[in-house]
mmCIF file of C-alpha atoms in Angstrom:
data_model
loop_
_atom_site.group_PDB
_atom_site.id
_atom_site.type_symbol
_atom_site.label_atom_id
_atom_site.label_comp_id
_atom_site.label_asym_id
_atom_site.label_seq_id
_atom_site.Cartn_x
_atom_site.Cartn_y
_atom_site.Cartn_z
ATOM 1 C CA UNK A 1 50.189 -43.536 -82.046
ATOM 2 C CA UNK A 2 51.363 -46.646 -80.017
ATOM 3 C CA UNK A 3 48.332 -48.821 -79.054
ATOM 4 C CA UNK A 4 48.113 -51.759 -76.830
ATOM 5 C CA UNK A 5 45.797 -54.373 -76.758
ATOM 6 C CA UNK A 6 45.436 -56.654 -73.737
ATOM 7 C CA UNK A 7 43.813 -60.270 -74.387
ATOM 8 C CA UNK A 8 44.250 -63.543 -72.717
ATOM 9 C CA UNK A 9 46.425 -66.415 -73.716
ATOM 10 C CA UNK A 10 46.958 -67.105 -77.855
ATOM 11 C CA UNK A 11 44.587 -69.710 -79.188
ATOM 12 C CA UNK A 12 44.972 -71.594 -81.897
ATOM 13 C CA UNK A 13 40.638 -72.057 -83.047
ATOM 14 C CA UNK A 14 38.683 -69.543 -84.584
ATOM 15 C CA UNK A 15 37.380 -67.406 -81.921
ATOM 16 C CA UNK A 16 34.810 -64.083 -82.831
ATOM 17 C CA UNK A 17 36.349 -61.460 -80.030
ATOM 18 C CA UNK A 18 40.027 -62.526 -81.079
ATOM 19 C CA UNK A 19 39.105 -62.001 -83.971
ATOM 20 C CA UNK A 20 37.666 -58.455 -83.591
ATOM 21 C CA UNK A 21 40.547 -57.592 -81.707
ATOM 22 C CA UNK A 22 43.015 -58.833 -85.011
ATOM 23 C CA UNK A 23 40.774 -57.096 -87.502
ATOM 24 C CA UNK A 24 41.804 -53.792 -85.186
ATOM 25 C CA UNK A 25 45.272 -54.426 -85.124
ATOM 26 C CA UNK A 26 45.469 -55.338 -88.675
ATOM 27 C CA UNK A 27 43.620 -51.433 -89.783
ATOM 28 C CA UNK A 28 45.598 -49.693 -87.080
ATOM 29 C CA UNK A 29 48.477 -50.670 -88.646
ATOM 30 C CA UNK A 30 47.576 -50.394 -91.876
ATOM 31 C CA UNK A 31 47.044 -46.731 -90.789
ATOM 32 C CA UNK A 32 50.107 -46.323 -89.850
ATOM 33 C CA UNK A 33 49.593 -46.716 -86.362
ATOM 34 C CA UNK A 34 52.205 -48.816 -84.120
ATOM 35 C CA UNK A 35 50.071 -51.759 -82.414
ATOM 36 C CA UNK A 36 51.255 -54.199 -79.878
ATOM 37 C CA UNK A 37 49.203 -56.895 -78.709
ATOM 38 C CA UNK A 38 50.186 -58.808 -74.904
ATOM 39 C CA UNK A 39 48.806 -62.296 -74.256
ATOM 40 C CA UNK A 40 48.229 -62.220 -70.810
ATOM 41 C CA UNK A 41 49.127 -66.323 -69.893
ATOM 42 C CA UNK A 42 47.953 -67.298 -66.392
ATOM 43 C CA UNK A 43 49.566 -70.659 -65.062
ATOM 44 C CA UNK A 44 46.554 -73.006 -64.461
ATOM 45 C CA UNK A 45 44.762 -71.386 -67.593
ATOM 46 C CA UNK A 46 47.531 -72.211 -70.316
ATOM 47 C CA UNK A 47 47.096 -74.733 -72.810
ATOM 48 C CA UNK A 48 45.008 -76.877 -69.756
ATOM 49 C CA UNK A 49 45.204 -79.738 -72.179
ATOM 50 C CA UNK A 50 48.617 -80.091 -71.864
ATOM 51 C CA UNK A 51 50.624 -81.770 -69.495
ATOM 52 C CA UNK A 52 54.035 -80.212 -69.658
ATOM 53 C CA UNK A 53 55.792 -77.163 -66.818
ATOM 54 C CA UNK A 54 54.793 -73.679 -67.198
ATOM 55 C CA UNK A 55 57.736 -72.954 -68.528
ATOM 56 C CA UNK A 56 57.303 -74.603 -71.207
ATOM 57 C CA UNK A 57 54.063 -73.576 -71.770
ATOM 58 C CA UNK A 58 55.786 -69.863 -71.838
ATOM 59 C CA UNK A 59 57.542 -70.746 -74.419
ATOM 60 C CA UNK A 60 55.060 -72.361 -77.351
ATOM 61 C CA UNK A 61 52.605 -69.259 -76.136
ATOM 62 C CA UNK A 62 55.486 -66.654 -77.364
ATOM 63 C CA UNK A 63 56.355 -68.621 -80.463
ATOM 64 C CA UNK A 64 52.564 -68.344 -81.231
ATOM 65 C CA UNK A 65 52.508 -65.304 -80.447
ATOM 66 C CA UNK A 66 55.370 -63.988 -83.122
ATOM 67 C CA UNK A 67 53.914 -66.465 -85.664
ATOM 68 C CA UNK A 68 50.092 -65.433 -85.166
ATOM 69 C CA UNK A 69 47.101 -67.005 -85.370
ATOM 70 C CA UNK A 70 46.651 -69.958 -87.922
ATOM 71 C CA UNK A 71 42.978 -68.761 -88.641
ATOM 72 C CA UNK A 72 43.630 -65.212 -89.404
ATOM 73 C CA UNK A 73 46.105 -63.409 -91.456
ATOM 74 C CA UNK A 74 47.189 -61.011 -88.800
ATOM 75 C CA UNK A 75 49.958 -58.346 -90.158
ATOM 76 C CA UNK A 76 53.537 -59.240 -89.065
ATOM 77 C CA UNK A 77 54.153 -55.529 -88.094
ATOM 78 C CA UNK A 78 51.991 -56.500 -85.366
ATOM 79 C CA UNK A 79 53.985 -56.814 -82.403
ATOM 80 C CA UNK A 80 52.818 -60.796 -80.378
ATOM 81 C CA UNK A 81 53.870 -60.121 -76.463
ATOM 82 C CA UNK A 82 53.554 -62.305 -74.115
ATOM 83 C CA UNK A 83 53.108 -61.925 -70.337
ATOM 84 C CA UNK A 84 52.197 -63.455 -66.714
ATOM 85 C CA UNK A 85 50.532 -60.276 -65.606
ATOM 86 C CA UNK A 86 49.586 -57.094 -66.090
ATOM 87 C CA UNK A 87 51.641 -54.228 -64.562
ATOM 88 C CA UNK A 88 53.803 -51.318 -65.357
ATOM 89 C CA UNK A 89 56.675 -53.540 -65.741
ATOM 90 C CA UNK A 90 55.126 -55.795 -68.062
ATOM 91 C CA UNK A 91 53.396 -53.055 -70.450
ATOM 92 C CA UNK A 92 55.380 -50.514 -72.401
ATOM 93 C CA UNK A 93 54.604 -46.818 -72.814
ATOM 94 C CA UNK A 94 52.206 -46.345 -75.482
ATOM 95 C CA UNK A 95 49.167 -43.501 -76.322
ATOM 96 C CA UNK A 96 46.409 -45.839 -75.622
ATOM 97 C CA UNK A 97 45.935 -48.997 -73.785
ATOM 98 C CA UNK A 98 42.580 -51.577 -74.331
ATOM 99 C CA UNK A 99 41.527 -53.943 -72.409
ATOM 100 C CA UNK A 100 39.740 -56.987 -74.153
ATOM 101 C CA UNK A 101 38.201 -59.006 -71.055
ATOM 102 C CA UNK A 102 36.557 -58.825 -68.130
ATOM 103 C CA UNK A 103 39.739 -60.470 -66.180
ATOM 104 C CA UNK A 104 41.761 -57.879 -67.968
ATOM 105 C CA UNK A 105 40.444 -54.533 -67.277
ATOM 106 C CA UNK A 106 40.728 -53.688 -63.468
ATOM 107 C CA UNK A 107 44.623 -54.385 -64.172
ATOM 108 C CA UNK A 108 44.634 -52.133 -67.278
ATOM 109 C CA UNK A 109 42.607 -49.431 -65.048
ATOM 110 C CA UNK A 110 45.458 -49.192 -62.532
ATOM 111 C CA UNK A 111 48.309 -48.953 -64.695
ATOM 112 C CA UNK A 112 50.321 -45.486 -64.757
ATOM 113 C CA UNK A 113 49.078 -42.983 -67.236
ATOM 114 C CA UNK A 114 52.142 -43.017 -69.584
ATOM 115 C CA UNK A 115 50.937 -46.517 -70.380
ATOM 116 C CA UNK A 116 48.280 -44.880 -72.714
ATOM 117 C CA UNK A 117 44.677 -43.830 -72.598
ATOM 118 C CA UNK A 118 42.651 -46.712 -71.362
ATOM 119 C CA UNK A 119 40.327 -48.272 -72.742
ATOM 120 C CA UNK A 120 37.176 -51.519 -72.424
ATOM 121 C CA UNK A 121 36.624 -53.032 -75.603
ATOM 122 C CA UNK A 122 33.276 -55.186 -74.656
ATOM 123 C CA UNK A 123 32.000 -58.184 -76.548
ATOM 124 C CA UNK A 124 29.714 -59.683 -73.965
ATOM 125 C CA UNK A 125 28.342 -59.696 -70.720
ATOM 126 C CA UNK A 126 31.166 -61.719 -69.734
ATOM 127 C CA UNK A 127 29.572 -63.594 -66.282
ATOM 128 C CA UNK A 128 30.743 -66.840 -67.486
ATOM 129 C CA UNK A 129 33.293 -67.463 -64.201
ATOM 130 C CA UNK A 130 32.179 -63.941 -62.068
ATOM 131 C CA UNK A 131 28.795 -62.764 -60.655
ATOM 132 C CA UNK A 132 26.797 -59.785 -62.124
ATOM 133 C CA UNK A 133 28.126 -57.442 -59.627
ATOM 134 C CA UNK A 134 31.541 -57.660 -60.795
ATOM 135 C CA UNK A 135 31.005 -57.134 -64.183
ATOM 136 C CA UNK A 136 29.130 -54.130 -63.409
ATOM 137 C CA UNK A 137 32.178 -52.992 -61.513
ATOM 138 C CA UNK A 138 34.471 -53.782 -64.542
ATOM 139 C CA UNK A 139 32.533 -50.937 -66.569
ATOM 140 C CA UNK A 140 32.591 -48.259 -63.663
ATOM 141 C CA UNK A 141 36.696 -48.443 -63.690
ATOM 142 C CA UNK A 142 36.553 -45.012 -65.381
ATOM 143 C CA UNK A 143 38.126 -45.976 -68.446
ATOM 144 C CA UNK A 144 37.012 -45.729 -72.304
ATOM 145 C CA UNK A 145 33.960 -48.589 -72.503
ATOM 146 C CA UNK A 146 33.627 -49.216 -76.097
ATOM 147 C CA UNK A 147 30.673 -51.764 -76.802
ATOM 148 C CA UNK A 148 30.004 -54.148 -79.923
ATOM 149 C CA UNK A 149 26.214 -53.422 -79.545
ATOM 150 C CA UNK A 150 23.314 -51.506 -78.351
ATOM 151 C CA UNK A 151 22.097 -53.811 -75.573
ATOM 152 C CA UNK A 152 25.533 -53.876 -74.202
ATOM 153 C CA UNK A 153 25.306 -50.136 -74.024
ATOM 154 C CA UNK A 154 22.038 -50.303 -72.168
ATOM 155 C CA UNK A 155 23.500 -52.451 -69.224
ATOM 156 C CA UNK A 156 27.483 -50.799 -69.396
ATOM 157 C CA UNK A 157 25.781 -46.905 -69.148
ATOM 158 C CA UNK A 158 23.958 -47.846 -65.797
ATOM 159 C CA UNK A 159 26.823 -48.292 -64.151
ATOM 160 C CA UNK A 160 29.822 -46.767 -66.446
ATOM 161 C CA UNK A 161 31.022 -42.604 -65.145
ATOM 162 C CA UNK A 162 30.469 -41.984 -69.208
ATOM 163 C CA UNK A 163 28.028 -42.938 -72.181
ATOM 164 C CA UNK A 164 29.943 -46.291 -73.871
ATOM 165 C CA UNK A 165 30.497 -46.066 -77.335
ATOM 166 C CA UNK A 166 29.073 -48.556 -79.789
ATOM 167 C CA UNK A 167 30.839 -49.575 -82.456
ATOM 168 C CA UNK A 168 29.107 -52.895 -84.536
ATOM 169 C CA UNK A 169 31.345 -55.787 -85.874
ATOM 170 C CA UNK A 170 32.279 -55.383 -89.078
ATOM 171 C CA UNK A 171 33.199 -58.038 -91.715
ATOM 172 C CA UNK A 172 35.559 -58.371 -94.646
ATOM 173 C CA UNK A 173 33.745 -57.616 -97.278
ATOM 174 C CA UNK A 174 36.470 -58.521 -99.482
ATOM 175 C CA UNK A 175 35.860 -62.123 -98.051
ATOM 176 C CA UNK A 176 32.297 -62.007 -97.694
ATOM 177 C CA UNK A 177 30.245 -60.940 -100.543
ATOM 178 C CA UNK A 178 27.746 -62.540 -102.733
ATOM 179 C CA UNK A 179 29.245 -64.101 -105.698
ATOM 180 C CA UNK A 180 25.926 -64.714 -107.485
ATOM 181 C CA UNK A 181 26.583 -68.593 -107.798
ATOM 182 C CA UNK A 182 24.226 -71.211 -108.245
ATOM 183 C CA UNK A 183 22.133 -72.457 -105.125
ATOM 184 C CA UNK A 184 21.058 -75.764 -104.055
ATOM 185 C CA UNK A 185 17.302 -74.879 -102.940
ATOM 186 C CA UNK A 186 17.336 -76.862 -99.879
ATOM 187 C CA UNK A 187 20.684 -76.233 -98.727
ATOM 188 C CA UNK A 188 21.134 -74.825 -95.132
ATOM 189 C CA UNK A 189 24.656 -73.211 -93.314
ATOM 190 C CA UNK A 190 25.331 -73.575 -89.822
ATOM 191 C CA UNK A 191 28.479 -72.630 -87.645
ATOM 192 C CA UNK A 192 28.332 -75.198 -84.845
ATOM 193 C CA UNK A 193 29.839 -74.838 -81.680
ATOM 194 C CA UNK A 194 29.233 -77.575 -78.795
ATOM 195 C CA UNK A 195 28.702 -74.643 -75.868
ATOM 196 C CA UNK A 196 25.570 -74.741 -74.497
ATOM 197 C CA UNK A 197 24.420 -71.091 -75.303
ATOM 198 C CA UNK A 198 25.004 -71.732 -78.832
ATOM 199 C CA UNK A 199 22.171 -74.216 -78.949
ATOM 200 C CA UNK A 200 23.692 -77.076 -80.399
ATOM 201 C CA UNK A 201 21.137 -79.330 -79.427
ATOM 202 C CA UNK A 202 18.307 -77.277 -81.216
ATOM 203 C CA UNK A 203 20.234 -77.304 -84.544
ATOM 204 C CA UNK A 204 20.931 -81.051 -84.765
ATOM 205 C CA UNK A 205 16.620 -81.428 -83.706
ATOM 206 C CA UNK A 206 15.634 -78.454 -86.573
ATOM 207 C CA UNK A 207 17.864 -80.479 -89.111
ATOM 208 C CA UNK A 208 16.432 -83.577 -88.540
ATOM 209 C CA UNK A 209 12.793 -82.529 -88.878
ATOM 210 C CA UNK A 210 13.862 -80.580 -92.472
ATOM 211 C CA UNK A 211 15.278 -83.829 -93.987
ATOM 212 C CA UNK A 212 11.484 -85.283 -93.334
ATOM 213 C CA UNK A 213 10.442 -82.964 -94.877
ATOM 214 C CA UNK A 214 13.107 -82.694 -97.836
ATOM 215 C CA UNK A 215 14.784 -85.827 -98.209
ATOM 216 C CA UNK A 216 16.950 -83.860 -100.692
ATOM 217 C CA UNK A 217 18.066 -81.203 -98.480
ATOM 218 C CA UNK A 218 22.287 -80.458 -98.004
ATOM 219 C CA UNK A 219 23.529 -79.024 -94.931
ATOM 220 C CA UNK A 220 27.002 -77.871 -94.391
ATOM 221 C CA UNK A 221 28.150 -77.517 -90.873
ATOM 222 C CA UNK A 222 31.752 -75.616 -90.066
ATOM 223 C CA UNK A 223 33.169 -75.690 -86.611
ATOM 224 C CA UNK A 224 36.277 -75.476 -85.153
ATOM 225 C CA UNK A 225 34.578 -78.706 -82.690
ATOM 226 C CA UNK A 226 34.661 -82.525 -83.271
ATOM 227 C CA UNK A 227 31.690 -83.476 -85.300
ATOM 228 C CA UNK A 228 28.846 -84.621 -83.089
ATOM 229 C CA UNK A 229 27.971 -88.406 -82.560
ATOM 230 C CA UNK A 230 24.542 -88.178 -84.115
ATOM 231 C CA UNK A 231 25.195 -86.049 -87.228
ATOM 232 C CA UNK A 232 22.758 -86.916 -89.658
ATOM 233 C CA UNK A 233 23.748 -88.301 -92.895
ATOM 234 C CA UNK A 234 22.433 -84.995 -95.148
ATOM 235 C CA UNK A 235 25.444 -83.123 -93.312
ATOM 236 C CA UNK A 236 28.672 -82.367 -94.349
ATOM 237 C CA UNK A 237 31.089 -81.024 -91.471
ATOM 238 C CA UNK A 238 34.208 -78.526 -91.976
ATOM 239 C CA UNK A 239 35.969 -78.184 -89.155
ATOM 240 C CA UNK A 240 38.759 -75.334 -88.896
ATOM 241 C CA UNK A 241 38.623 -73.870 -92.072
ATOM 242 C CA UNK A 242 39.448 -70.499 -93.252
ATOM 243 C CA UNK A 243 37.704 -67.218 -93.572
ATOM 244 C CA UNK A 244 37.594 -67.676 -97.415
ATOM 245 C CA UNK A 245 36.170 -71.363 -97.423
ATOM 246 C CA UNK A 246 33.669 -69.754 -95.425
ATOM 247 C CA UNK A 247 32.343 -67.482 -97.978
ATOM 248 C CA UNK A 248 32.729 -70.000 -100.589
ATOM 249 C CA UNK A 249 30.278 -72.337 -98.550
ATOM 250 C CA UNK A 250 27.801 -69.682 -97.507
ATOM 251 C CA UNK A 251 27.801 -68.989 -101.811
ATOM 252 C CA UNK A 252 26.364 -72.236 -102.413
ATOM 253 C CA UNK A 253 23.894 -72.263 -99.965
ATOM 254 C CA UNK A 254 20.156 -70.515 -99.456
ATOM 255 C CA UNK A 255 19.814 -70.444 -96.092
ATOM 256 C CA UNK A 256 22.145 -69.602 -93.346
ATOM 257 C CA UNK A 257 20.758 -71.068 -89.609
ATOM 258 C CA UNK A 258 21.845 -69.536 -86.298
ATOM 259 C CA UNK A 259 20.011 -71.364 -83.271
ATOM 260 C CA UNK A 260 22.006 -69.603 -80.279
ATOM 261 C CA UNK A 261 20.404 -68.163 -77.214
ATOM 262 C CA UNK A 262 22.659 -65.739 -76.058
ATOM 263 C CA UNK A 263 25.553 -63.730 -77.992
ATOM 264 C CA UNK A 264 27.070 -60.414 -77.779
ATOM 265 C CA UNK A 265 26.606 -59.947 -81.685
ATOM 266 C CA UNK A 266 26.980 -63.481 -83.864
ATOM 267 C CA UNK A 267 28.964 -62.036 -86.326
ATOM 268 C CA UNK A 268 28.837 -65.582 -88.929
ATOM 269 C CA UNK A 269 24.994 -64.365 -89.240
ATOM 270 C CA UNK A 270 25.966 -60.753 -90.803
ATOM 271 C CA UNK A 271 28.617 -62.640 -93.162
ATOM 272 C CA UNK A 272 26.140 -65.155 -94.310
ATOM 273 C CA UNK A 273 23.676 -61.921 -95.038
ATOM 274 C CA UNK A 274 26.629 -60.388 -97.348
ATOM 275 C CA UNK A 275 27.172 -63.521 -99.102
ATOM 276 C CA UNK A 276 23.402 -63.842 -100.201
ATOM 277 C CA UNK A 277 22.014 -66.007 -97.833
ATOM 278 C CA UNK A 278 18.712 -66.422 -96.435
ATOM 279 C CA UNK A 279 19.217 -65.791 -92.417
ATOM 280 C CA UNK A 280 16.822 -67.651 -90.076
ATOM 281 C CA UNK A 281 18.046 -66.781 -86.577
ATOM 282 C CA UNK A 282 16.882 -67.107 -83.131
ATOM 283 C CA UNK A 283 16.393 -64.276 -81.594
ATOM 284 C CA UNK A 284 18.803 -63.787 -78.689
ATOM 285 C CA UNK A 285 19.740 -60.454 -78.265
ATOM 286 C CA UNK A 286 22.585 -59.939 -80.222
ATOM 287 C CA UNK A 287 21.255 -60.621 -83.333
ATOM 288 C CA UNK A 288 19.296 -57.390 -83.404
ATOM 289 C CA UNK A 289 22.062 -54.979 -83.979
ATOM 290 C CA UNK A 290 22.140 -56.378 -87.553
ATOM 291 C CA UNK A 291 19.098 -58.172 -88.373
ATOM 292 C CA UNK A 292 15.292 -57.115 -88.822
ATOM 293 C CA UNK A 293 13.023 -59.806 -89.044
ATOM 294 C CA UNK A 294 10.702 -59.807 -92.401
ATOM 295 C CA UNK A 295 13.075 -57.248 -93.804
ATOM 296 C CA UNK A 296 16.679 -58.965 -94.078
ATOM 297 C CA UNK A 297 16.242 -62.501 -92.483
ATOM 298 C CA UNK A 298 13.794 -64.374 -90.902
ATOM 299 C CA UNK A 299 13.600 -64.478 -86.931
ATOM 300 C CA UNK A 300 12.132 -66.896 -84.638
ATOM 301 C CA UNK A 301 11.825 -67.372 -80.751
ATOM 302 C CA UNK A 302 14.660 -68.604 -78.778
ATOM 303 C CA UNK A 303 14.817 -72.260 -78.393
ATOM 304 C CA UNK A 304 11.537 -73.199 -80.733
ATOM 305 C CA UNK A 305 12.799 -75.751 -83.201
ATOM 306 C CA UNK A 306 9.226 -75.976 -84.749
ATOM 307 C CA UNK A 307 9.131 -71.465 -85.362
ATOM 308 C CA UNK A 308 12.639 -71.896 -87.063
ATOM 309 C CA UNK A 309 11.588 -75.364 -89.291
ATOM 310 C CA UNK A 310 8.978 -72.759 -90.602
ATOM 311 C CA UNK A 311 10.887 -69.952 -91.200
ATOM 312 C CA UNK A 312 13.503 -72.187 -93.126
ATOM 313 C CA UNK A 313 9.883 -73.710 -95.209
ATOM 314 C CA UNK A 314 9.399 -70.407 -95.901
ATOM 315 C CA UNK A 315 13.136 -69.324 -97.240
ATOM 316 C CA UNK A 316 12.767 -72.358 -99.599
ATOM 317 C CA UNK A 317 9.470 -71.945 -100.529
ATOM 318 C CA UNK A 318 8.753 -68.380 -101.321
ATOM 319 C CA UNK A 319 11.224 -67.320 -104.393
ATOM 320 C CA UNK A 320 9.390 -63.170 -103.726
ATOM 321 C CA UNK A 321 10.111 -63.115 -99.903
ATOM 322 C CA UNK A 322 13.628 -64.564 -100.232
ATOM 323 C CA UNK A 323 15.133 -62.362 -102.886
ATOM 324 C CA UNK A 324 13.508 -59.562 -100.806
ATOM 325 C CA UNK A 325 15.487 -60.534 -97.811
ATOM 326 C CA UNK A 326 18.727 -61.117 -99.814
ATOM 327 C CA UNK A 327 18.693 -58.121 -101.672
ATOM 328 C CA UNK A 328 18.459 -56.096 -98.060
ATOM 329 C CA UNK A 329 20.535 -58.498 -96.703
ATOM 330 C CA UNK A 330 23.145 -57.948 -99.019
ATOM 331 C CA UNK A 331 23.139 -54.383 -98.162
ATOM 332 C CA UNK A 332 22.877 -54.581 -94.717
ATOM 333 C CA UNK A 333 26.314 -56.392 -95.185
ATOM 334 C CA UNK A 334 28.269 -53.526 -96.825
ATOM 335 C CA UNK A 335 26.737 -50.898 -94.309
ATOM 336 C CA UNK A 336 28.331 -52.967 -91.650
ATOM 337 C CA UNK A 337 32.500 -53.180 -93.384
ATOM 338 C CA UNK A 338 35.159 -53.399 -91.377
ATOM 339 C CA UNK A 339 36.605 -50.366 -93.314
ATOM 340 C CA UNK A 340 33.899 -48.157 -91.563
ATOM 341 C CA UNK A 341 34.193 -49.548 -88.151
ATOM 342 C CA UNK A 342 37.529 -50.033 -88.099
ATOM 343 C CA UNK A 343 37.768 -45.788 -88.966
ATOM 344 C CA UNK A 344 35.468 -45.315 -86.441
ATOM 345 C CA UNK A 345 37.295 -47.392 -83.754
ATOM 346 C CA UNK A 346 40.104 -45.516 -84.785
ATOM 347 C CA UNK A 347 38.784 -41.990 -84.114
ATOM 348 C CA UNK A 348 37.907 -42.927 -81.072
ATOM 349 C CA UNK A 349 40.890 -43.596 -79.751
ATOM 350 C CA UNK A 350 42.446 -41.400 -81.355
ATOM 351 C CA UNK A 351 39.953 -38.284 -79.719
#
């Protein structure tokens, strides 16, 4: 088959739906599938931190596009095209067509059908820059929704013409397993991003009251961000490092901390599980399609700093409730490989 994926503009920073989308490519091709992926630049939304003529511009995004992304071994058979917009000119022929964002799919829905089956390959509930209503109108386009979750389903089948599809994240477990190393006791995980739903604020606040409490505790923070002004001194910060240096770090540490309030998945959580860690999560929604609280991590309200300082007391404190949740944490990771979601992404496009 020829497959197209249709994404915005190439970035250079670990991002989770790029990601998914690469981790796709990569297994369709190992398959022997021919996959093309178009980064759809938009002048006024490339490389904004740049001052330099579109043009230009143009040109770095297509010579990241042929190298890939820094951040992800992405197979060179994958074919890097860039474009201005979407239209029949622009996209080749191919047996299925996907679009990977909200601003990409009522293009994708229009073009002619020897441009491929279409597809909606849905992360989020992407509202971030358009009202409700037109979201909801991006999932009754007709086309193939495919959803990374169950609540996503909920809201895309109330207004989609057919049932979406859920297919979960998966993760490398050739990356991410658990390596049986030594642990640090008080040692604590976090992937920090500076956005507001990620709660960045509520980590910094839930670190500060552990170290009171354990003037010995370690916490290792990666982030593709700038290090915030009032890290505290127990915290060592990794910023832009790859998937492997990942696992390594969540192998030396017991407890893996997630303090977002809203996320289409949070895909770092279901990592740390595989690796062995102890997950303590808030519970926005997307946590659920992967973790059960009590039974493989440890789950506290949304935005209460003093529920998730407990849960964390807890992880250090009780040796027969964490090696309960590790053990079914551990297996909770290899239910959820790439190698089975990436076989059923496949079969769905290819039904």
């Amino acid at each position: 088959m020829k497959i197209s994926f249709i994404i915005n503009e190439p970035v250079q920073d670990a991002n989770g739906g790029y990601k998914m989308v690469y981790m796709y490519a990569n297994s369709l091709v190992h398959s022997g599938h021919d996959v093309s992926i178009y980064y759809l630049c938009r002048k006024g939304r490339l490389f904004t931190n740049y001052r330099m003529p579109f043009g230009v511009k143009l040109e770095v995004a297509r010579f990241l596009a042929r190298k890939g992304p820094k951040w992800f071994s992405l197979d060179k058979k994958v074919n890097g095209i860039v474009i201005t917009k979407i239209s029949n000119e622009t996209i080749n022929n191919a047996d299925a067509v996907i679009a990977t964002a909200v601003n990409t799919a009522l293009p994708v829905s229009k073009l002619n059908a020897n441009k491929g089956e279409k597809a909606y390959f849905i992360q989020d509930f992407e509202n971030w820059e358009i009202s409700d209503e037109e979201v909801y109108d991006t999932y009754a386009l007709g086309m193939k929704n495919i959803v990374v979750s169950k609540w996503l389903k909920e809201i895309v089948d109330k207004y989609s013409k057919e049932e979406a599809i859920v297919v979960s994240n998966g993760i490398d477990t050739n990356i991410f397993y658990n390596k049986k190393h030594k642990r640090k006791k008080h040692s604590i995980v976090l992937q920090y991003r500076k956005k507001a739903y990620k709660g960045p604020e509520y980590a910094m606040e839930i670190i500060k009251k552990l170290n009171t409490i354990y003037p010995d505790l370690s916490v290792s923070i990666i982030s593709v961000d700038t290090p915030p002004v009032d890290l505290p001194s127990c915290c060592i910060y990794y910023q832009s490092i790859t998937p492997e240096k990942v696992a390594e770090i969540n192998n030396t540490c017991s407890v893996f901390m997630c303090t977002s309030i809203k996320e289409g998945y949070g895909l770092p959580g279901l990592e740390a599980m595989a690796c062995g860690c102890v997950v303590c999560s808030s519970g926005y929604k997307g946590v659920f399609e992967y973790a059960e609280n009590e039974i493989n991590s440890l789950i506290s309200p949304v935005k209460d700093s003093d529920e998730m300082v407990k849960n964390i007391c807890r992880a250090f404190e009780d040796d027969a409730l964490r090696n309960r949740i590790i053990e079914n944490a551990i297996l909770t990771g290899k239910e959820k490989s790439q190698e089975k979601m990436a076989a059923l992404f496949e079969s769905i496009l290819i039904s």
